[in-house]
Tab-separated table of C-alpha atoms and ligand atoms in Angstrom:
chain	number	residue	atom	x	y	z
A	1	MET	CA	-0.359	-23.968	-12.280
A	2	THR	CA	3.079	-24.426	-10.731
A	3	LEU	CA	5.532	-22.052	-12.317
A	4	VAL	CA	9.250	-22.677	-12.492
A	5	GLN	CA	10.769	-20.268	-9.999
A	6	GLU	CA	13.441	-18.697	-12.165
A	7	ARG	CA	14.379	-15.490	-13.950
A	8	ARG	CA	14.334	-16.391	-17.617
A	9	LEU	CA	14.634	-13.977	-20.505
A	10	VAL	CA	14.036	-15.595	-23.898
A	11	THR	CA	13.581	-12.267	-25.715
A	12	ALA	CA	14.425	-8.632	-25.113
A	13	LEU	CA	11.484	-6.938	-23.360
A	14	PRO	CA	8.929	-6.512	-24.693
A	15	GLY	CA	9.081	-9.673	-26.793
A	16	PRO	CA	7.194	-9.892	-30.101
A	17	ARG	CA	3.937	-11.226	-28.648
A	18	SER	CA	3.926	-8.644	-25.841
A	19	GLN	CA	4.696	-5.950	-28.400
A	20	GLN	CA	1.609	-6.907	-30.388
A	21	ILE	CA	-0.590	-6.853	-27.297
A	22	LEU	CA	0.855	-3.546	-26.077
A	23	ALA	CA	0.283	-2.035	-29.521
A	24	ARG	CA	-3.386	-2.973	-29.136
A	25	LYS	CA	-3.319	-1.394	-25.673
A	26	ALA	CA	-2.085	1.883	-27.169
A	27	GLU	CA	-5.018	1.832	-29.612
A	28	ALA	CA	-7.734	0.645	-27.239
A	29	VAL	CA	-6.898	1.804	-23.724
A	30	ALA	CA	-6.946	5.429	-22.562
A	31	ALA	CA	-3.482	6.981	-22.518
A	32	GLY	CA	-3.891	7.964	-18.855
A	33	VAL	CA	-3.775	4.292	-17.864
A	34	ALA	CA	0.003	3.924	-18.136
A	35	HIS	CA	2.203	0.933	-17.314
A	36	THR	CA	5.802	0.603	-16.120
A	37	VAL	CA	6.734	-2.992	-17.032
A	38	PRO	CA	6.553	-3.516	-20.809
A	39	ILE	CA	5.163	-7.030	-20.916
A	40	ALA	CA	1.785	-8.716	-21.316
A	41	ALA	CA	1.392	-11.023	-18.318
A	42	VAL	CA	-0.084	-14.495	-18.798
A	43	ALA	CA	0.727	-16.214	-15.488
A	44	ALA	CA	2.177	-15.442	-12.068
A	45	GLY	CA	2.901	-17.266	-8.840
A	46	GLY	CA	5.526	-17.810	-6.157
A	47	GLY	CA	7.985	-15.056	-6.969
A	48	VAL	CA	7.635	-14.703	-10.744
A	49	VAL	CA	5.467	-13.123	-13.435
A	50	VAL	CA	5.497	-14.846	-16.845
A	51	ASP	CA	4.772	-12.950	-20.064
A	52	ALA	CA	3.229	-13.841	-23.400
A	53	ASP	CA	6.650	-14.621	-24.893
A	54	GLY	CA	7.672	-17.020	-22.141
A	55	ASN	CA	9.872	-14.549	-20.243
A	56	SER	CA	9.823	-15.099	-16.487
A	57	LEU	CA	10.444	-11.984	-14.377
A	58	ILE	CA	11.267	-11.845	-10.672
A	59	ASP	CA	8.402	-10.072	-8.922
A	60	LEU	CA	9.511	-7.571	-6.284
A	61	GLY	CA	6.298	-5.529	-6.495
A	62	SER	CA	3.297	-7.859	-5.925
A	63	GLY	CA	1.170	-5.709	-8.241
A	64	ILE	CA	1.682	-2.820	-5.773
A	65	ALA	CA	1.463	-4.765	-2.519
A	66	VAL	CA	-1.549	-6.885	-3.441
A	67	THR	CA	-0.468	-10.488	-3.972
A	68	THR	CA	1.139	-10.755	-0.546
A	69	VAL	CA	0.138	-14.426	-0.070
A	70	GLY	CA	1.419	-15.137	-3.590
A	71	ASN	CA	-0.227	-14.692	-6.959
A	72	ALA	CA	-2.936	-17.239	-7.773
A	73	HIS	CA	-2.326	-18.853	-4.371
A	74	PRO	CA	-3.852	-22.358	-4.588
A	75	LYS	CA	-6.139	-21.837	-1.558
A	76	VAL	CA	-7.339	-18.476	-2.887
A	77	ALA	CA	-7.843	-19.813	-6.421
A	78	ALA	CA	-9.827	-22.801	-5.101
A	79	ALA	CA	-12.034	-20.567	-2.938
A	80	ILE	CA	-12.718	-18.293	-5.919
A	81	ALA	CA	-13.621	-21.237	-8.161
A	82	ALA	CA	-15.968	-22.757	-5.569
A	83	GLN	CA	-17.740	-19.473	-4.894
A	84	ALA	CA	-18.022	-18.641	-8.616
A	85	ALA	CA	-19.762	-21.981	-9.131
A	86	ALA	CA	-22.205	-21.297	-6.260
A	87	PHE	CA	-23.200	-17.670	-6.890
A	88	THR	CA	-21.350	-14.631	-8.168
A	89	HIS	CA	-23.475	-11.781	-6.804
A	90	THR	CA	-26.656	-10.966	-4.961
A	91	CYS	CA	-25.694	-7.495	-3.679
A	92	PHE	CA	-25.124	-7.645	0.064
A	93	MET	CA	-27.551	-4.738	0.508
A	94	ILE	CA	-30.289	-6.899	-1.066
A	95	SER	CA	-29.621	-10.476	0.082
A	96	PRO	CA	-26.785	-10.818	2.608
A	97	TYR	CA	-24.498	-13.866	2.677
A	98	GLU	CA	-22.278	-15.376	5.337
A	99	SER	CA	-18.845	-14.828	3.778
A	100	TYR	CA	-19.172	-11.011	3.983
A	101	ILE	CA	-20.044	-11.337	7.666
A	102	ALA	CA	-17.142	-13.737	8.240
A	103	VAL	CA	-14.717	-11.237	6.646
A	104	ALA	CA	-16.088	-8.492	8.920
A	105	GLU	CA	-15.682	-10.762	11.956
A	106	ALA	CA	-12.094	-11.557	10.957
A	107	LEU	CA	-11.257	-7.875	10.486
A	108	ASN	CA	-12.828	-6.953	13.821
A	109	ARG	CA	-10.774	-9.668	15.493
A	110	LEU	CA	-7.457	-9.015	13.728
A	111	THR	CA	-7.232	-5.220	13.758
A	112	PRO	CA	-5.583	-3.621	16.794
A	113	GLY	CA	-7.771	-2.521	19.725
A	114	GLY	CA	-9.700	-4.651	22.219
A	115	PHE	CA	-12.862	-2.536	21.860
A	116	ALA	CA	-16.125	-3.490	20.133
A	117	LYS	CA	-15.778	-3.056	16.369
A	118	ARG	CA	-17.739	-3.119	13.144
A	119	SER	CA	-16.603	-3.393	9.528
A	120	ALA	CA	-18.023	-2.384	6.156
A	121	LEU	CA	-16.703	-3.737	2.847
A	122	PHE	CA	-15.981	-1.881	-0.389
A	123	ASN	CA	-14.125	-2.416	-3.671
A	124	SER	CA	-10.947	-0.354	-3.585
A	125	GLY	CA	-8.638	1.397	-1.198
A	126	ALA	CA	-9.854	4.799	-2.336
A	127	GLU	CA	-13.448	3.789	-1.698
A	128	ALA	CA	-12.545	2.604	1.812
A	129	VAL	CA	-10.867	5.935	2.558
A	130	GLU	CA	-13.868	7.865	1.181
A	131	ASN	CA	-16.161	5.898	3.459
A	132	ALA	CA	-13.935	6.294	6.522
A	133	VAL	CA	-14.150	10.060	6.018
A	134	LYS	CA	-17.944	9.880	5.570
A	135	ILE	CA	-18.267	7.904	8.796
A	136	ALA	CA	-15.970	10.228	10.774
A	137	ARG	CA	-17.894	13.298	9.598
A	138	LYS	CA	-21.236	11.756	10.454
A	139	HIS	CA	-19.978	10.689	13.885
A	140	THR	CA	-18.433	14.050	14.833
A	141	GLY	CA	-20.724	16.440	12.978
A	142	ARG	CA	-17.528	18.228	11.870
A	143	SER	CA	-16.150	18.578	8.357
A	144	ALA	CA	-12.385	19.211	8.313
A	145	VAL	CA	-10.047	16.325	7.561
A	146	ILE	CA	-6.305	16.474	8.149
A	147	ALA	CA	-4.059	14.644	5.704
A	148	PHE	CA	-0.266	14.735	5.582
A	149	GLU	CA	2.556	15.803	3.333
A	150	HIS	CA	3.712	12.880	1.146
A	151	GLY	CA	0.387	11.097	1.795
A	152	TYR	CA	-1.376	8.982	-0.827
A	153	HIS	CA	-4.953	7.809	-0.502
A	154	GLY	CA	-6.247	7.197	-4.036
A	155	ARG	CA	-7.511	8.711	-7.245
A	156	THR	CA	-11.196	9.475	-6.658
A	157	ASN	CA	-12.176	13.104	-6.151
A	158	LEU	CA	-12.022	13.100	-2.355
A	159	THR	CA	-8.912	10.923	-2.225
A	160	MET	CA	-7.142	13.089	-4.821
A	161	ALA	CA	-7.701	15.971	-2.429
A	162	LEU	CA	-6.257	13.860	0.390
A	163	THR	CA	-3.235	12.862	-1.715
A	164	ALA	CA	-0.216	15.159	-1.538
A	165	LYS	CA	1.445	14.684	-4.931
A	166	ALA	CA	0.282	16.650	-7.978
A	167	MET	CA	1.917	14.680	-10.806
A	168	PRO	CA	0.632	12.264	-11.920
A	169	TYR	CA	-2.256	11.976	-9.470
A	170	LYS	CA	-3.918	15.405	-9.440
A	171	SER	CA	-2.646	17.728	-12.148
A	172	GLY	CA	-5.503	19.039	-14.248
A	173	PHE	CA	-8.165	17.002	-12.427
A	174	GLY	CA	-9.466	19.680	-10.028
A	175	PRO	CA	-11.421	21.234	-8.488
A	176	PHE	CA	-10.894	19.013	-5.494
A	177	ALA	CA	-13.097	18.278	-2.487
A	178	PRO	CA	-13.101	21.037	0.151
A	179	GLU	CA	-12.249	20.913	3.860
A	180	ILE	CA	-9.020	18.965	3.435
A	181	TYR	CA	-5.966	20.379	5.209
A	182	ARG	CA	-2.371	19.196	5.091
A	183	ALA	CA	-0.008	18.843	8.030
A	184	PRO	CA	3.730	18.075	8.024
A	185	VAL	CA	4.615	14.434	8.625
A	186	SER	CA	7.589	12.812	10.363
A	187	TYR	CA	10.276	12.092	7.737
A	188	PRO	CA	13.346	11.308	9.868
A	189	TYR	CA	15.827	11.096	6.981
A	190	ARG	CA	14.929	14.581	5.779
A	191	ASP	CA	13.694	16.473	8.861
A	192	GLY	CA	15.893	14.953	11.587
A	193	LEU	CA	13.126	15.528	14.133
A	194	SER	CA	12.208	13.220	16.998
A	195	GLY	CA	8.721	11.732	16.846
A	196	ALA	CA	7.567	14.019	19.652
A	197	ASP	CA	8.877	17.151	17.910
A	198	ALA	CA	7.420	16.145	14.545
A	199	ALA	CA	4.054	15.496	16.201
A	200	ALA	CA	4.172	18.857	18.006
A	201	ARG	CA	4.888	20.546	14.678
A	202	ALA	CA	1.932	18.805	12.999
A	203	ILE	CA	-0.433	19.488	15.897
A	204	ALA	CA	0.532	23.177	15.928
A	205	VAL	CA	-0.375	23.425	12.231
A	206	ILE	CA	-3.722	21.692	12.831
A	207	GLU	CA	-4.601	23.819	15.855
A	208	LYS	CA	-3.566	27.112	14.248
A	209	GLN	CA	-4.883	26.563	10.730
A	210	VAL	CA	-7.965	24.392	11.261
A	211	GLY	CA	-8.907	24.131	14.939
A	212	ALA	CA	-9.629	20.939	16.826
A	213	ASP	CA	-13.342	21.650	17.130
A	214	SER	CA	-13.722	21.826	13.334
A	215	THR	CA	-11.739	18.643	12.744
A	216	ALA	CA	-13.604	15.403	12.038
A	217	ALA	CA	-10.605	13.201	11.387
A	218	VAL	CA	-6.867	12.905	11.116
A	219	LEU	CA	-5.978	10.480	8.314
A	220	ILE	CA	-2.509	8.992	8.029
A	221	GLU	CA	-0.625	6.033	6.579
A	222	PRO	CA	1.467	4.397	9.336
A	223	ILE	CA	4.269	4.069	6.778
A	224	GLN	CA	3.701	6.299	3.785
A	225	GLY	CA	3.635	4.157	0.657
A	226	GLU	CA	3.510	6.084	-2.616
A	227	GLY	CA	5.069	9.049	-0.797
A	228	GLY	CA	8.353	7.169	-0.391
A	229	PHE	CA	8.067	4.391	2.207
A	230	ILE	CA	8.544	6.979	4.911
A	231	VAL	CA	8.733	5.384	8.349
A	232	PRO	CA	7.853	7.986	11.007
A	233	ALA	CA	10.131	8.533	14.002
A	234	ASP	CA	9.244	6.619	17.176
A	235	GLY	CA	6.510	8.305	19.136
A	236	PHE	CA	5.080	10.358	16.258
A	237	LEU	CA	1.976	8.250	15.642
A	238	PRO	CA	1.143	7.689	19.349
A	239	ALA	CA	1.373	11.456	19.966
A	240	VAL	CA	-0.960	12.194	17.055
A	241	GLN	CA	-3.351	9.521	18.314
A	242	GLU	CA	-3.278	11.020	21.802
A	243	TRP	CA	-4.111	14.466	20.451
A	244	CYS	CA	-7.037	12.997	18.488
A	245	ARG	CA	-8.361	11.245	21.606
A	246	ALA	CA	-8.060	14.409	23.695
A	247	ASN	CA	-9.957	16.424	21.105
A	248	GLY	CA	-12.724	14.054	19.986
A	249	VAL	CA	-11.127	13.729	16.548
A	250	VAL	CA	-11.420	10.377	14.740
A	251	PHE	CA	-7.951	8.871	14.178
A	252	ILE	CA	-8.073	7.060	10.824
A	253	VAL	CA	-5.085	4.952	9.864
A	254	ASP	CA	-4.822	3.984	6.207
A	255	GLU	CA	-3.351	0.469	6.134
A	256	VAL	CA	-4.254	-0.155	2.495
A	257	GLN	CA	-0.592	-0.712	1.597
A	258	THR	CA	0.857	-1.722	4.990
A	259	GLY	CA	-1.864	-4.135	6.094
A	260	PHE	CA	-2.030	-7.927	6.077
A	261	ALA	CA	1.386	-9.187	7.147
A	262	ARG	CA	3.338	-6.882	4.849
A	263	THR	CA	5.371	-5.368	7.683
A	264	GLY	CA	5.774	-8.581	9.718
A	265	THR	CA	2.713	-8.021	11.887
A	266	MET	CA	-0.851	-8.284	10.647
A	267	PHE	CA	-1.093	-4.474	10.686
A	268	ALA	CA	1.688	-1.897	10.856
A	269	SER	CA	-0.228	-0.040	13.590
A	270	GLU	CA	0.800	-2.804	16.002
A	271	GLN	CA	4.476	-1.933	15.503
A	272	PHE	CA	3.905	1.698	16.411
A	273	GLY	CA	1.770	0.948	19.478
A	274	ILE	CA	-1.356	2.627	18.134
A	275	GLU	CA	-4.999	1.551	18.167
A	276	PRO	CA	-6.705	3.607	15.469
A	277	ASP	CA	-10.393	4.498	15.759
A	278	LEU	CA	-10.837	3.454	12.115
A	279	ILE	CA	-8.550	1.414	9.861
A	280	THR	CA	-8.849	1.250	6.084
A	281	THR	CA	-7.651	-1.900	4.326
A	282	ALA	CA	-7.570	-3.237	0.746
A	283	LYS	CA	-4.764	-4.603	-1.486
A	284	GLY	CA	-3.398	-7.678	0.360
A	285	ILE	CA	-6.735	-8.535	1.954
A	286	ALA	CA	-8.020	-10.845	-0.787
A	287	GLY	CA	-5.003	-12.263	-2.648
A	288	GLY	CA	-5.645	-10.143	-5.743
A	289	MET	CA	-9.423	-9.836	-5.795
A	290	PRO	CA	-10.849	-6.312	-5.442
A	291	LEU	CA	-11.959	-5.898	-1.841
A	292	ALA	CA	-11.537	-3.143	0.737
A	293	ALA	CA	-12.804	-2.400	4.208
A	294	VAL	CA	-13.277	0.142	6.933
A	295	THR	CA	-12.992	-1.353	10.413
A	296	GLY	CA	-13.269	0.478	13.693
A	297	ARG	CA	-14.935	1.397	16.938
A	298	ALA	CA	-18.552	0.234	16.920
A	299	GLU	CA	-19.947	3.564	18.108
A	300	ILE	CA	-18.189	5.450	15.293
A	301	MET	CA	-18.947	2.905	12.571
A	302	ASP	CA	-22.607	2.754	13.626
A	303	ALA	CA	-22.998	6.541	13.350
A	304	ALA	CA	-23.963	6.199	9.688
A	305	HIS	CA	-27.705	5.724	9.212
A	306	ALA	CA	-29.120	2.564	7.590
A	307	GLY	CA	-28.545	2.734	3.836
A	308	GLY	CA	-25.835	5.402	4.244
A	309	LEU	CA	-22.996	2.994	3.459
A	310	GLY	CA	-22.648	0.382	0.741
A	311	GLY	CA	-22.484	0.013	-3.019
A	312	THR	CA	-23.572	-2.516	-5.622
A	313	TYR	CA	-20.436	-4.638	-5.477
A	314	GLY	CA	-18.994	-3.894	-2.028
A	315	GLY	CA	-18.103	-7.205	-0.387
A	316	ASN	CA	-18.713	-9.224	-3.543
A	317	PRO	CA	-19.017	-12.925	-2.610
A	318	ILE	CA	-16.098	-14.055	-4.774
A	319	ALA	CA	-13.871	-11.364	-3.264
A	320	CYS	CA	-15.033	-12.383	0.230
A	321	ALA	CA	-14.288	-16.064	-0.443
A	322	ALA	CA	-10.823	-15.051	-1.647
A	323	ALA	CA	-10.314	-12.897	1.469
A	324	LEU	CA	-11.279	-15.719	3.832
A	325	ALA	CA	-8.797	-18.016	2.082
A	326	ALA	CA	-6.074	-15.329	2.154
A	327	ILE	CA	-6.717	-14.580	5.826
A	328	ASP	CA	-6.429	-18.302	6.561
A	329	VAL	CA	-3.016	-18.265	4.844
A	330	PHE	CA	-1.935	-15.118	6.723
A	331	GLU	CA	-2.908	-16.627	10.055
A	332	ASN	CA	-1.893	-20.249	9.632
A	333	ASP	CA	0.873	-20.527	7.041
A	334	GLY	CA	3.656	-18.570	8.742
A	335	MET	CA	3.195	-15.366	6.779
A	336	LEU	CA	4.188	-13.000	9.598
A	337	GLU	CA	7.442	-14.871	10.147
A	338	ARG	CA	8.061	-14.949	6.396
A	339	ALA	CA	7.577	-11.183	6.136
A	340	GLN	CA	10.047	-10.680	8.991
A	341	ALA	CA	12.602	-12.994	7.371
A	342	ILE	CA	12.244	-11.270	3.990
A	343	GLY	CA	12.629	-7.942	5.779
A	344	SER	CA	15.912	-9.038	7.375
A	345	LEU	CA	17.246	-10.361	4.082
A	346	LEU	CA	16.307	-7.176	2.219
A	347	ARG	CA	17.753	-4.922	4.896
A	348	ILE	CA	21.097	-6.757	4.955
A	349	ARG	CA	21.388	-6.692	1.188
A	350	LEU	CA	20.246	-3.091	0.761
A	351	GLU	CA	22.479	-1.790	3.543
A	352	GLY	CA	25.348	-3.611	1.813
A	353	LEU	CA	24.534	-1.698	-1.381
A	354	GLN	CA	24.369	1.545	0.578
A	355	ARG	CA	27.807	1.032	2.129
A	356	ALA	CA	29.245	0.627	-1.374
A	357	ASP	CA	27.435	3.534	-3.020
A	358	ALA	CA	26.967	6.981	-1.476
A	359	ARG	CA	24.138	7.713	-3.910
A	360	ILE	CA	21.909	5.546	-1.702
A	361	GLY	CA	21.117	8.094	0.991
A	362	ASP	CA	18.734	6.000	3.039
A	363	VAL	CA	17.629	2.382	3.432
A	364	ARG	CA	14.383	2.045	5.323
A	365	GLY	CA	11.241	0.024	5.761
A	366	VAL	CA	9.592	-2.449	8.063
A	367	GLY	CA	9.366	-6.163	7.259
A	368	ALA	CA	8.742	-6.970	3.602
A	369	MET	CA	8.162	-3.291	2.814
A	370	ALA	CA	11.606	-1.849	2.136
A	371	ALA	CA	13.021	1.001	0.116
A	372	ILE	CA	16.171	2.834	-0.921
A	373	GLU	CA	16.265	6.585	-1.442
A	374	PHE	CA	18.646	7.902	-4.121
A	375	VAL	CA	20.306	11.249	-3.558
A	376	ASP	CA	23.134	13.442	-4.734
A	377	PRO	CA	25.894	12.291	-2.341
A	378	VAL	CA	27.138	15.858	-1.863
A	379	THR	CA	23.944	17.890	-1.504
A	380	GLY	CA	21.468	15.181	-0.435
A	381	ALA	CA	19.124	16.417	-3.174
A	382	PRO	CA	16.714	13.736	-4.421
A	383	ASP	CA	17.954	11.928	-7.557
A	384	ALA	CA	14.826	10.820	-9.398
A	385	ALA	CA	16.710	10.272	-12.651
A	386	LEU	CA	18.942	7.680	-11.009
A	387	ALA	CA	16.049	5.848	-9.332
A	388	GLY	CA	14.175	5.788	-12.654
A	389	ALA	CA	17.210	4.592	-14.616
A	390	VAL	CA	18.017	1.804	-12.149
A	391	ALA	CA	14.403	0.611	-11.983
A	392	LYS	CA	14.111	0.641	-15.773
A	393	ALA	CA	17.361	-1.277	-16.209
A	394	ALA	CA	16.296	-3.851	-13.593
A	395	VAL	CA	13.001	-4.388	-15.393
A	396	SER	CA	14.823	-4.850	-18.729
A	397	ASP	CA	16.925	-7.487	-17.000
A	398	GLY	CA	13.859	-9.332	-15.743
A	399	VAL	CA	13.257	-7.908	-12.258
A	400	ILE	CA	10.053	-6.033	-11.510
A	401	VAL	CA	10.742	-3.150	-9.123
A	402	LEU	CA	8.631	-0.070	-8.503
A	403	THR	CA	9.634	3.491	-7.817
A	404	CYS	CA	7.816	5.859	-5.476
A	405	GLY	CA	8.305	9.037	-3.496
A	406	THR	CA	7.129	12.613	-3.708
A	407	PHE	CA	10.462	13.340	-5.388
A	408	GLY	CA	10.350	10.117	-7.460
A	409	ASN	CA	13.754	9.079	-6.093
A	410	VAL	CA	12.841	5.936	-4.156
A	411	ILE	CA	12.869	2.298	-5.291
A	412	ARG	CA	10.581	0.165	-3.167
A	413	PHE	CA	10.494	-3.572	-2.572
A	414	LEU	CA	7.196	-5.333	-1.948
A	415	PRO	CA	7.832	-8.963	-2.853
A	416	PRO	CA	5.130	-11.566	-2.523
A	417	LEU	CA	5.775	-13.509	0.685
A	418	SER	CA	5.765	-16.686	-1.429
A	419	ILE	CA	9.010	-15.703	-3.184
A	420	PRO	CA	11.974	-18.047	-2.605
A	421	ASP	CA	15.084	-16.474	-1.011
A	422	GLU	CA	17.197	-17.287	-4.079
A	423	LEU	CA	14.999	-15.093	-6.262
A	424	LEU	CA	15.172	-12.266	-3.748
A	425	HIS	CA	18.967	-12.447	-3.797
A	426	GLU	CA	19.039	-12.658	-7.581
A	427	GLY	CA	16.670	-9.704	-7.847
A	428	ILE	CA	18.925	-7.561	-5.650
A	429	ASP	CA	22.005	-8.755	-7.579
A	430	VAL	CA	20.392	-7.600	-10.831
A	431	LEU	CA	19.491	-4.253	-9.277
A	432	ALA	CA	23.032	-3.839	-7.910
A	433	ALA	CA	24.492	-4.534	-11.345
A	434	ALA	CA	22.107	-2.000	-12.895
A	435	LEU	CA	23.171	0.547	-10.277
A	436	ALA	CA	26.865	-0.148	-10.883
A	437	ARG	CA	26.381	0.448	-14.616
A	438	THR	CA	25.093	3.961	-13.906
A	439	GLU	CA	28.226	4.960	-11.981
A	440	GLY	CA	29.703	8.040	-13.561
A	441	ALA	CA	26.692	8.279	-15.864
A	442	SER	CA	24.324	10.112	-13.547
B	501	PLP	C1	-2.158	3.953	1.503
B	501	PLP	C2	-3.075	3.823	0.325
B	501	PLP	N1	-4.336	4.243	0.437
B	501	PLP	C3	-5.199	4.144	-0.583
B	501	PLP	C4	-4.817	3.629	-1.795
B	501	PLP	C5	-5.797	3.542	-2.931
B	501	PLP	O1	-6.137	2.212	-3.142
B	501	PLP	P1	-6.834	1.784	-4.516
B	501	PLP	O2	-5.810	1.950	-5.587
B	501	PLP	O3	-7.237	0.359	-4.281
B	501	PLP	O4	-7.999	2.687	-4.691
B	501	PLP	C6	-3.503	3.174	-1.960
B	501	PLP	C7	-3.035	2.630	-3.244
B	501	PLP	O5	-1.881	2.537	-3.543
B	501	PLP	C8	-2.608	3.278	-0.868
B	501	PLP	O6	-1.340	2.869	-0.973
């Protein structure tokens, strides 16, 4: 379906039909499964999401960085339909099929590092992270895993332990998995440290509190996503990688949110000059189908014994067909260039907003992964209320934006790369107007 690429509000949100559906949600769906945009979606594509009442919202979130190639991309939709008509499941652990192997080959080829690699496929980002940790522990025979302040890795038991933020991800859900330790990250806007100094600080914590010879893995997002789109200072990630190499520690980079063209290169690791031992991917990999992967050095990946990795649905054939189509789009339809162009546009517009409003303390991001951090202009204290109010007002005016950050004071931009420039500009205009309306109110 080709959707008209426009912001169109025919009702206040939620409209009557969405209200009915959301009332059923409140009755039928567990309260813990919350939502931030009060609509019932019926179609999406290009740069818009259309609801049950015919409202068309500008999409600056891509369903949390998933529909990077565009929602219901024609090549992805066709691949899904063809595979669904052929077979929907055999379980790769029972009867393998070629598309899973082709996805693994593509991942081994596309991820940074010229060394021999292997991949294993799973269903979600959290599951990929869980498996990366399993593999690292098996390979090293050690148990400790280092995660970072502001890190987010998922909602399963192990990944809750790896995630830094209590509310809403962890509160009341313990006890958590043991042998997880947290090190300070590089957060240039707030710590002012060089990459080398931030790395030295983190390494000192690891060496003093855990010990290199107990450490199986260091796990880090190259740009922290849920934690606030925190871009580390230059040199931080290479220094951490170097320490891992020197100490036989597996360096796992979680590219679930940053991967697949989002930052203007296929993987964000490339921009920081790192070659992780293991990379976890999900989200953008399959144009909206649930698929995730761990990819890395063959000798580490092969440490797990036969039957030690897998799952009923991991690498489902429909998800693999979607991934092969999405990867084709990433590689051949100018997606890297598009992400870079969107990044430039966003940066220019957001820096313009910052110059006009001291409550925007920081504009940051890489490629089509950008964010603004709201602060008290005098004290620099995080202003979560302002970020929440602006995001809510933008949504009411037909622009889907997401908040994030340990302090809840960041609005992030993750548009699908299929969005037209005009909608990006209009989306930022709507956000700017929402921000202007709060002046004096916060
Ligand atoms: C960096 C990172 N890792 C892991 C996850 C968890 O992925 P999933 O929600 O698919 O389990 C996310 C999700 O936002 C993420 O951003």
